[in-house]
Each structure stands twice: as C-alpha cells, then as structure tokens.
Coordinates of C-alpha atoms in Angstrom, one line a residue:
M1 CA 44.4 18.8 1.9
P2 CA 42.5 16.5 5.4
I3 CA 40.5 13.4 3.3
T4 CA 37.5 13.2 5.0
L5 CA 36.0 9.9 5.3
V6 CA 32.0 9.4 5.5
N7 CA 29.7 6.9 7.1
P8 CA 26.3 6.1 4.5
M9 CA 24.8 3.4 7.0
N10 CA 23.0 5.5 9.8
E11 CA 23.9 4.7 13.5
L12 CA 21.5 4.5 15.1
A13 CA 19.5 1.7 16.6
P14 CA 16.6 -0.4 14.7
Q15 CA 13.4 0.3 16.9
A16 CA 11.1 -2.9 15.8
S17 CA 7.6 -1.9 16.1
A18 CA 4.3 -4.1 16.1
P19 CA 2.8 -5.2 12.7
A20 CA 0.3 -3.6 11.5
R21 CA -3.0 -5.5 12.8
R22 CA -4.3 -8.0 10.7
L23 CA -8.4 -9.2 9.7
A24 CA -10.3 -11.8 11.7
R25 CA -11.9 -11.7 8.2
L26 CA -12.6 -10.1 4.9
Q27 CA -16.0 -10.4 4.5
G28 CA -18.2 -7.7 4.4
R29 CA -15.3 -5.2 5.2
N30 CA -13.8 -1.5 2.6
I31 CA -10.3 -3.0 1.7
A32 CA -8.1 -0.2 -0.4
L33 CA -6.2 -1.0 -3.7
L34 CA -3.7 1.7 -4.5
D35 CA -1.6 1.7 -7.6
I36 CA 1.7 3.4 -7.3
S37 CA 1.7 3.7 -11.4
K38 CA 4.0 1.7 -12.0
P39 CA 3.4 -0.1 -15.1
G40 CA 1.6 -3.1 -14.6
G41 CA -0.1 -2.7 -11.3
S42 CA -3.5 -1.9 -12.8
I43 CA -3.9 -5.6 -14.0
F44 CA -2.3 -6.5 -10.4
L45 CA -5.0 -5.1 -8.5
D46 CA -7.1 -6.1 -11.2
R47 CA -7.3 -8.9 -10.4
I48 CA -7.4 -8.8 -6.3
E49 CA -10.3 -6.5 -6.9
Y50 CA -11.8 -9.7 -8.2
L51 CA -11.0 -11.8 -6.0
L52 CA -12.1 -10.2 -3.0
K53 CA -15.2 -9.8 -4.2
E54 CA -16.2 -13.5 -5.9
R55 CA -14.3 -15.3 -2.6
Y56 CA -14.0 -13.0 0.0
G57 CA -17.1 -11.6 0.2
V58 CA -15.2 -7.8 0.1
A59 CA -18.3 -5.3 1.1
S60 CA -16.3 -3.1 -1.4
V61 CA -13.4 -1.6 -3.5
I62 CA -11.1 1.0 -3.2
R63 CA -9.4 2.0 -5.7
E64 CA -6.7 4.8 -6.1
M65 CA -3.2 5.4 -7.5
K66 CA -0.7 7.8 -6.4
P67 CA 0.4 9.9 -9.0
T68 CA 4.3 9.3 -8.9
F69 CA 5.7 6.3 -7.9
A70 CA 9.3 8.1 -7.2
K71 CA 7.0 11.2 -3.9
P72 CA 4.8 10.0 -1.0
A73 CA 1.4 9.5 -0.9
P74 CA 0.3 13.3 -0.8
V75 CA -1.9 13.7 2.4
E76 CA -5.1 13.8 0.4
L77 CA -4.9 9.9 -0.8
I78 CA -3.6 9.3 2.5
E79 CA -6.3 10.6 4.4
I80 CA -9.1 8.7 1.8
L81 CA -7.4 5.6 2.3
R82 CA -7.8 5.8 5.9
R83 CA -11.7 5.0 5.6
A84 CA -11.3 1.4 4.3
D85 CA -10.1 -1.7 6.7
A86 CA -7.3 -2.4 5.3
V87 CA -5.3 -1.6 1.8
I88 CA -2.7 -3.3 -0.5
E89 CA -0.8 -1.8 -2.4
A90 CA -0.2 -2.7 -6.0
L91 CA 4.6 -3.3 -6.7
A92 CA 5.1 -4.3 -10.1
D93 CA 7.4 -3.2 -13.6

C-alpha cells in the first residue's frame, strides 16, 4: 500500500491588508465590549468600561457576550457590534 504524505501548511501566499481605521479620540463615541465567554473576561471588561467612561469620556458602552468561545459570533451579535464606533474584545482565562 502506498504512503501519501500531506503538507498541513497553507500553500497560499498571505495577502497583506490595511489595518483597521483608528479613532482620533474616544470622547463622545460608542464603544462595544465583547466578552467571548471565557473565564475572567467580564472582570477585565468591567475595568475597561470604567476607564472608558471616567478617563476617556465615551458616550456609551455596549456590553455583549458570545454564546461560546469555541465558535464564531452569530450574525445577530455581529450586527449589534456594528452599531458601535469601535469594539474591544476580551480574551481571558
């Protein structure tokens, strides 16, 4: 029986993309905080929310959570996040 060797590496050349547009300032902006549902994420985002409001004067904070960290965010959740000027995602353990 012949042996077939498979290369697990991606054979496509990566294409560079432009970085996300940065906000000039946070004051008066709407910021979404996304908890990916890993332990500790909400603690981190609680502190970020406090700092965004007290130090940077954001207008509002949208708090959302993914149903599970193991899968991509549902379309409905992405649509909610699109309402914000920027999104901060919490990755924690």
